GROMACS .gro file of C-alpha atoms in nm:
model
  313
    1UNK     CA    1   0.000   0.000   0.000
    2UNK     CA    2   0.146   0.338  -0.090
    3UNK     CA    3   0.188   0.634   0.163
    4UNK     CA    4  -0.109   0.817   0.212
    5UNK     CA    5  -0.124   1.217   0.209
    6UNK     CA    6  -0.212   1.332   0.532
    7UNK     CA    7  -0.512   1.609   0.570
    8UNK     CA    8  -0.549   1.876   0.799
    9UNK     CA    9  -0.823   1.935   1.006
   10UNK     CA   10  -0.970   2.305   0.992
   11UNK     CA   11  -1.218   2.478   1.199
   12UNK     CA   12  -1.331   2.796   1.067
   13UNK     CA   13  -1.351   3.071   1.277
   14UNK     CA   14  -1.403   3.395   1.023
   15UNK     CA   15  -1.070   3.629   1.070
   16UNK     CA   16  -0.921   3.377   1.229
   17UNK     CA   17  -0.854   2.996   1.105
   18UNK     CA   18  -0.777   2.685   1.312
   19UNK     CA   19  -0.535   2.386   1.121
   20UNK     CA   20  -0.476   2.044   1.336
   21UNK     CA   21  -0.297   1.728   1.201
   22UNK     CA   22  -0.466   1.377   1.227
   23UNK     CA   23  -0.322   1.355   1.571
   24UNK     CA   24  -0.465   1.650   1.721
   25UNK     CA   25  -0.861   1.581   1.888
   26UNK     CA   26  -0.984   1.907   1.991
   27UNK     CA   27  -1.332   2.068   2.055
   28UNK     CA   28  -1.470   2.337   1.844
   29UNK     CA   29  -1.542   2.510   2.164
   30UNK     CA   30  -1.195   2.519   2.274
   31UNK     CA   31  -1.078   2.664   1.980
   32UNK     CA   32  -1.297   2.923   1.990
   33UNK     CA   33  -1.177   3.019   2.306
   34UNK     CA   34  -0.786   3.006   2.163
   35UNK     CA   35  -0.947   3.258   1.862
   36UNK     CA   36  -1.079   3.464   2.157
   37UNK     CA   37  -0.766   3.498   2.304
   38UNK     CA   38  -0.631   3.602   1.964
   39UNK     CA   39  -0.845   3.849   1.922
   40UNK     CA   40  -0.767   4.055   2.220
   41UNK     CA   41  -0.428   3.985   2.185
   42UNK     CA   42  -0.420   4.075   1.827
   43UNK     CA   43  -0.216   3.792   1.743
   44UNK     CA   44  -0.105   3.628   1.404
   45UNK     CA   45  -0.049   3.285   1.548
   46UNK     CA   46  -0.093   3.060   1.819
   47UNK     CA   47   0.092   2.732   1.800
   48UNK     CA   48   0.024   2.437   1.994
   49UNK     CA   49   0.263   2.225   2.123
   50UNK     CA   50   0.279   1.810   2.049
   51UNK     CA   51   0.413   1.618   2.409
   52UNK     CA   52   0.794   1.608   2.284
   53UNK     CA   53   0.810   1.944   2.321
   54UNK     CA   54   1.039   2.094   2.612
   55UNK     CA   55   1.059   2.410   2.828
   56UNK     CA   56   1.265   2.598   2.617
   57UNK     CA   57   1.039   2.795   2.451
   58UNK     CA   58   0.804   2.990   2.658
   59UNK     CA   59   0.425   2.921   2.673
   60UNK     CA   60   0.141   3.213   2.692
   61UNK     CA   61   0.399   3.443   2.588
   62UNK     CA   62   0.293   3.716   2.325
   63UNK     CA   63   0.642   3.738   2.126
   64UNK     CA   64   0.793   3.809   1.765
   65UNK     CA   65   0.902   3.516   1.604
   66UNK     CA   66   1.016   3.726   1.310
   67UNK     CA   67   1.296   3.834   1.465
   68UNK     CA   68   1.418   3.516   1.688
   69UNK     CA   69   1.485   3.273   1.445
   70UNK     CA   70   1.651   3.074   1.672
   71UNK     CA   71   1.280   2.950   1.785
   72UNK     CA   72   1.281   2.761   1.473
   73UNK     CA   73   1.356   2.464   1.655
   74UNK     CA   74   1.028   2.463   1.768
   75UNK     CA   75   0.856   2.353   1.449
   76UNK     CA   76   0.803   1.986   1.366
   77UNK     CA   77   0.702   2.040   1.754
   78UNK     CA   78   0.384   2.232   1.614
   79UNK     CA   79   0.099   1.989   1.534
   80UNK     CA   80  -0.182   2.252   1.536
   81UNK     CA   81  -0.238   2.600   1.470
   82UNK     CA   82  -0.464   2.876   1.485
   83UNK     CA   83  -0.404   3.140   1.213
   84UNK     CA   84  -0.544   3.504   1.133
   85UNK     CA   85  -0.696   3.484   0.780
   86UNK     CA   86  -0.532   3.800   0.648
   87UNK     CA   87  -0.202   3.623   0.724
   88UNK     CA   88  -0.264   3.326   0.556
   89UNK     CA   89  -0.380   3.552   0.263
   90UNK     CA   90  -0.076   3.723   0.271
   91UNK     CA   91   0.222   3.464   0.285
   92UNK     CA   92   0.048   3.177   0.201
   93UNK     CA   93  -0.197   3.247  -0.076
   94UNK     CA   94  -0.487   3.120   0.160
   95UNK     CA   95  -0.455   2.744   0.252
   96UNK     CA   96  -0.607   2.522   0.040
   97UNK     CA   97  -0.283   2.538  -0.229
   98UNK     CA   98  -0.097   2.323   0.083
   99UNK     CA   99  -0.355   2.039   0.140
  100UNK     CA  100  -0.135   1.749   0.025
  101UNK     CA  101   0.207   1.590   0.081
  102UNK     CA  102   0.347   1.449   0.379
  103UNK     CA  103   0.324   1.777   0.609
  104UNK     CA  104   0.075   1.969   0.441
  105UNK     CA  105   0.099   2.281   0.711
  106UNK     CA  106   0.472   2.248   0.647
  107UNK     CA  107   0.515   2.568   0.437
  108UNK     CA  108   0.267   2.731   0.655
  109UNK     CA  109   0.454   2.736   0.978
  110UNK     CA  110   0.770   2.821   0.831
  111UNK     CA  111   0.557   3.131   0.684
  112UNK     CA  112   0.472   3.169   1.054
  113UNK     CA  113   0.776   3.168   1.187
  114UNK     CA  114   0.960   3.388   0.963
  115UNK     CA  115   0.659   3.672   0.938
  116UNK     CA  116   0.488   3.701   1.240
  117UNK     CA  117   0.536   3.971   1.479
  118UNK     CA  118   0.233   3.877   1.733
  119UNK     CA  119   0.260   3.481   1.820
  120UNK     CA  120   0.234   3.257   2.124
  121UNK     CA  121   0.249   2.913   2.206
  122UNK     CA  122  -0.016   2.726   2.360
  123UNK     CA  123  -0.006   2.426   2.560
  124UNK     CA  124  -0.132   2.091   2.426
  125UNK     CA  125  -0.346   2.028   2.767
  126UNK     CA  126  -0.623   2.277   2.569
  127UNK     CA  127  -0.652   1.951   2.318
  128UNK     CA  128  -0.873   1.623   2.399
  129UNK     CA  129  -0.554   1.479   2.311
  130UNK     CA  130  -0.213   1.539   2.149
  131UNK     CA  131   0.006   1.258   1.963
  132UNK     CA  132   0.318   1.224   1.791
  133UNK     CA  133   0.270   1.248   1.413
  134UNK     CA  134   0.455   0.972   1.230
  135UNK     CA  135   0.399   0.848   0.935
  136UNK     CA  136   0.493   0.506   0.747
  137UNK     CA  137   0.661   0.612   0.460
  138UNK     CA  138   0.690   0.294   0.170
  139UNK     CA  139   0.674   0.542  -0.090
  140UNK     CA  140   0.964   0.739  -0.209
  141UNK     CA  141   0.756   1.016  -0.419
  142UNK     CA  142   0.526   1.076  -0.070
  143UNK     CA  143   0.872   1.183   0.076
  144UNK     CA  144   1.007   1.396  -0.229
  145UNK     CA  145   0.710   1.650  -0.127
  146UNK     CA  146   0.850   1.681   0.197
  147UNK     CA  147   1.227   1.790  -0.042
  148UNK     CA  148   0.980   2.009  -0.254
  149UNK     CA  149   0.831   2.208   0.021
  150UNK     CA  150   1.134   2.318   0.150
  151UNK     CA  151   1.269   2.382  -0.195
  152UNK     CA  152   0.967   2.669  -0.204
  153UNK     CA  153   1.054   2.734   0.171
  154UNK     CA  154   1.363   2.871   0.056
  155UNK     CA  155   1.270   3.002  -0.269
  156UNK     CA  156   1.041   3.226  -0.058
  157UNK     CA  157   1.335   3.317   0.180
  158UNK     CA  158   1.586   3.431  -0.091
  159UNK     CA  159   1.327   3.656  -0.216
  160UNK     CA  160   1.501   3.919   0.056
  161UNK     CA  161   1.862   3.832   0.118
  162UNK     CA  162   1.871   4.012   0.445
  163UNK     CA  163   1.607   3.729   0.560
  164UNK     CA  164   1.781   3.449   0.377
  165UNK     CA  165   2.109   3.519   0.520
  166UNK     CA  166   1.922   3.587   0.898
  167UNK     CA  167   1.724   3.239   0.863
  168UNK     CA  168   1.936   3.000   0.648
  169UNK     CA  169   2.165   2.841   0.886
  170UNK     CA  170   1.809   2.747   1.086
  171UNK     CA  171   1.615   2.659   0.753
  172UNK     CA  172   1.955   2.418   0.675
  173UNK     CA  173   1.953   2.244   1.044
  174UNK     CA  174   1.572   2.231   1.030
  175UNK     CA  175   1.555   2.083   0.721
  176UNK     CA  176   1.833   1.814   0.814
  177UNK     CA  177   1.692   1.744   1.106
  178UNK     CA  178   1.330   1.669   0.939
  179UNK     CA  179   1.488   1.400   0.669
  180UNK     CA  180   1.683   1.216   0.907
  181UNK     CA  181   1.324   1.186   1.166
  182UNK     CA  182   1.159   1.060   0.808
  183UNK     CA  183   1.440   0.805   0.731
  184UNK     CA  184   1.278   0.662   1.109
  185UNK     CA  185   0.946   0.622   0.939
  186UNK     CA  186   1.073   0.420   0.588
  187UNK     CA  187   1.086   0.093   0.476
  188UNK     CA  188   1.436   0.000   0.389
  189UNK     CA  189   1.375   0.053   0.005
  190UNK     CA  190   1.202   0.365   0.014
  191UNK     CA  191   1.459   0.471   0.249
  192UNK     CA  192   1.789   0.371   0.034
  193UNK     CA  193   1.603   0.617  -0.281
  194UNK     CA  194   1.547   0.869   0.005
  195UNK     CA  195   1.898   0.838   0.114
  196UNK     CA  196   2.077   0.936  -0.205
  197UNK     CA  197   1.854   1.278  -0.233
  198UNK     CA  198   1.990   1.354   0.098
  199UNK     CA  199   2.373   1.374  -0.007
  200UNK     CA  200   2.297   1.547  -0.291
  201UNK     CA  201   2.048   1.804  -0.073
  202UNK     CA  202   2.311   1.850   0.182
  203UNK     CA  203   2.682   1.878  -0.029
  204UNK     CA  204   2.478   2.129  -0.223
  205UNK     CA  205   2.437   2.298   0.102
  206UNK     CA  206   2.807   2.236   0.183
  207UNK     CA  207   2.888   2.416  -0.119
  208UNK     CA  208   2.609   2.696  -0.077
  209UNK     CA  209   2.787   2.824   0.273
  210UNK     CA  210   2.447   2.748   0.402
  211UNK     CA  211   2.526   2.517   0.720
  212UNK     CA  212   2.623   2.695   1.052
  213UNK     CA  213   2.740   2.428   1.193
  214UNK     CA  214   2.758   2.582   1.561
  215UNK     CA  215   2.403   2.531   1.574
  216UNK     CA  216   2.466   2.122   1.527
  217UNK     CA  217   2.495   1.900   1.810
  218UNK     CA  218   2.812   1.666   1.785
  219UNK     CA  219   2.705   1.417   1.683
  220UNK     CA  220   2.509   1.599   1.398
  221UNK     CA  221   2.856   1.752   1.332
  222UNK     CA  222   3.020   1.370   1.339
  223UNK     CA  223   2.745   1.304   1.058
  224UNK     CA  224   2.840   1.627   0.809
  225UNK     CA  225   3.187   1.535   0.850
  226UNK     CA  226   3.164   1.162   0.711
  227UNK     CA  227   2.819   1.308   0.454
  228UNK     CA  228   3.088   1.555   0.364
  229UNK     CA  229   3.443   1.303   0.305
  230UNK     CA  230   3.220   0.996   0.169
  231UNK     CA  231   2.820   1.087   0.011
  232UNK     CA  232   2.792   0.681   0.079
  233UNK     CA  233   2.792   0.729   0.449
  234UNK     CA  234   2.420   0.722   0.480
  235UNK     CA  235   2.324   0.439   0.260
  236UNK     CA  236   2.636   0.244   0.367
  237UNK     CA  237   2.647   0.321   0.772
  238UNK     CA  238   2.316   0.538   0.903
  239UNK     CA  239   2.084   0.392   0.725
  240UNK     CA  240   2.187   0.062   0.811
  241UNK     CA  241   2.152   0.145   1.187
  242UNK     CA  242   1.785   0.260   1.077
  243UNK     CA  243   1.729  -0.034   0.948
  244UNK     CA  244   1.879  -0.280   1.264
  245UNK     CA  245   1.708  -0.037   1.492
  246UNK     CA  246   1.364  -0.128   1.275
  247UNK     CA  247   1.423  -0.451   1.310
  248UNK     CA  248   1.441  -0.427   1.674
  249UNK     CA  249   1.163  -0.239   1.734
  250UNK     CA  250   0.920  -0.464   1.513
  251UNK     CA  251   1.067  -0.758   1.772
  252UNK     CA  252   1.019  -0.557   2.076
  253UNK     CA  253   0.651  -0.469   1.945
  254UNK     CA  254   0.576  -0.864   1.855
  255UNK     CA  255   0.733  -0.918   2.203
  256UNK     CA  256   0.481  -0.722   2.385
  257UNK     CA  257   0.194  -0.797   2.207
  258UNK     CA  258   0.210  -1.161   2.269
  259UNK     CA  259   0.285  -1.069   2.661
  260UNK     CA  260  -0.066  -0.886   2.616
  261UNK     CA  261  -0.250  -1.192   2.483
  262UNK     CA  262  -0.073  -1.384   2.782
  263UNK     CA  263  -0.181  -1.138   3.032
  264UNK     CA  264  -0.499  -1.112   2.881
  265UNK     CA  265  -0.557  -1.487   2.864
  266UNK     CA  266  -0.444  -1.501   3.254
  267UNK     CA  267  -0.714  -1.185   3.337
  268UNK     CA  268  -0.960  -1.402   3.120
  269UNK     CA  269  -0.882  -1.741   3.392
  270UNK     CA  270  -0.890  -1.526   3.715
  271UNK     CA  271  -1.220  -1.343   3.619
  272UNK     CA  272  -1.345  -1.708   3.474
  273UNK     CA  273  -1.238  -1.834   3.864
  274UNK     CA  274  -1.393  -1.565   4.004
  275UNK     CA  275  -1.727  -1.618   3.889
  276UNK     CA  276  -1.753  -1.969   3.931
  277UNK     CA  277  -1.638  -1.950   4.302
  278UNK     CA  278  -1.919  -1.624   4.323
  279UNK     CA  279  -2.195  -1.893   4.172
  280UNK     CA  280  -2.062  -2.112   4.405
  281UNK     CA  281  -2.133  -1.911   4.700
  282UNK     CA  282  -2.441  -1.769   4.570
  283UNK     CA  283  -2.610  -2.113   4.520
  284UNK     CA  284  -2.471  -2.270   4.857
  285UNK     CA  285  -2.644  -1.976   5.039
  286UNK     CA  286  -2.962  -1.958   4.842
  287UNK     CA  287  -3.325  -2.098   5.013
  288UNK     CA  288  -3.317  -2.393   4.763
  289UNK     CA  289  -2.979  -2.528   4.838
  290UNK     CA  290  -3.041  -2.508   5.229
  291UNK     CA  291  -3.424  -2.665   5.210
  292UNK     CA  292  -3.287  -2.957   5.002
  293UNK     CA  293  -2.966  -3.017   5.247
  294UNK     CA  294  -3.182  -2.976   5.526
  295UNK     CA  295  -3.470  -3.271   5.358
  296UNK     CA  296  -3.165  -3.521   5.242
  297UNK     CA  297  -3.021  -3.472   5.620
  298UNK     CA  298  -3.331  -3.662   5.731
  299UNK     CA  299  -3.297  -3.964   5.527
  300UNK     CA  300  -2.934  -4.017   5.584
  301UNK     CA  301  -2.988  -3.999   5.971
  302UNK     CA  302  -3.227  -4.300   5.911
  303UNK     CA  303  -3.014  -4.496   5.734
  304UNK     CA  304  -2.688  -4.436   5.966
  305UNK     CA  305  -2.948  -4.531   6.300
  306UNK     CA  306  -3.088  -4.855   6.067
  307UNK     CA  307  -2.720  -4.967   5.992
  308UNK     CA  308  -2.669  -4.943   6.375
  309UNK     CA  309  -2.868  -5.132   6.525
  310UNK     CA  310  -2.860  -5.391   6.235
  311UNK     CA  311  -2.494  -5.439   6.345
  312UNK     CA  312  -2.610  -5.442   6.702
  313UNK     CA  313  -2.844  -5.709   6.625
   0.00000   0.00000   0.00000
């Protein structure tokens, strides 16, 4: 079975308009009450929050995310939003151009993030419930959209140099960080195809002066410098530890579900006990069971007192 686009959920709210992925349940009623909030805040954007998320960007907040790009990191952290129209109209030529692909709010955030000068960040305890988004991903074309949005991501970006050269080094370790979380989510053959675009994505990059790579963790920085010396590295050595840790994970999965059919069978047993030794007890202590004990006691005494004196006798 192919990958499957994923479709956003949208409430809408007049000036304002709410977008959810598939693993966002919320009630109309509490976004209403986010749009509310927008409204007297006369915000742009209100982001909410998946459970991964951590404390390092502030909650309830009214801030400019225009001008701290390092908040970037934030974004594959954003399952749902809640938009003002005239935004969306603005950088984003409304929303329905964005309803397909493997992120289809993708594009939208990042126009979020780089324009708005009113924002906050929600918590996700507003939601019914809050999941992490994955994906299985056994089609290589469903993950080239994910490529082509940021292609237009930065297309958009070098439209003003000042905010190309401002964002790039956070659009670069953003957009790293995204294909290597999608190479998680891929069968192995999908993933080898995927692979290959990667090198060629990131040495052009390389050669671009577009990675600042002070904004890498080490080990990020231990994977640019063998990407950089030998473009087999992730078929040849990452991918491959993808692929074992798959393998792993499908056992540990098997694993526990047959402990949950044991389990289960055991609750199935004790409860099966249970109300045996409850029909037990409620038949040795109903009226019928204690007349008929008490009539067969009769007949039994006469035949122990007969068998007496017979041996008497």
């Amino acid at each position: 079975m192919s990958t499957e686009n994923v479709s956003l959920k949208k409430i809408d709210l007049g000036d304002y308009v709410f977008l959810a992925r598939p693993c966002v349940a919320v009630s109309e009623e509490a976004v209403k009450h986010l749009a509310e909030r927008a409204v007297q805040g006369k915000l742009e954007f209100i982001g909410v929050f998946d459970d991964r998320m951590d404390d390092s960007v502030q909650r309830e907040v009214v801030m400019s995310l225009a001008s701290s790009p390092e908040i970037s990191i934030a974004i594959r952290h954003v399952c749902a939003g809640l938009y003002s129209r005239s935004f969306l109209d603005t950088y984003c030529d409304g929303v329905e151009a964005h309803q397909q692909g493997l992120f289809p709010d993708l594009y939208i955030l990042w126009m979020a993030f780089v324009h708005a000068d009113r924002a906050m960040f929600a918590a996700c305890d507003m939601c019914d419930r809050v999941e992490i988004d994955t994906v299985w991903i056994d089609d290589v074309d469903a993950a080239y959209t994910v490529n082509i949005t940021y292609d237009r991501i930065k297309d958009h970006l070098m439209q003003d140099w000042s905010v190309w050269e401002k964002w790039k080094g956070y659009y670069t370790l953003q957009r790293w960080r995204c294909y290597y979380e999608m190479l998680h989510w891929m069968t192995e053959d999908a993933g080898w195809q995927f692979a290959e675009r990667m090198a060629v994505d990131f040495h052009r990059s390389m050669e671009l002066d577009e990675l600042d790579q002070e904004l890498f963790s080490q080990e990020e920085k231990t994977g640019l410098y063998v990407l950089a010396k030998d473009p087999g590295f992730l078929k040849r050595y990452y991918l491959g530890k993808v692929v074992y840790s798959k393998k792993i994970f499908d056992l540990n999965n098997e694993l526990g579900r047959r402990a949950e059919e044991l389990d289960a069978s055991h609750r199935e047993n004790d409860e099966l006990r249970r109300e045996m030794e409850a029909q037990r007890i409620n038949y040795e202590t109903s009226t019928t069971f204690r007349v008929g004990k008490a009539v067969m006691f009769v007949p039994v005494t006469l035949k122990k007192a007969v068998k007496k004196l017979l041996h008497r006798n």
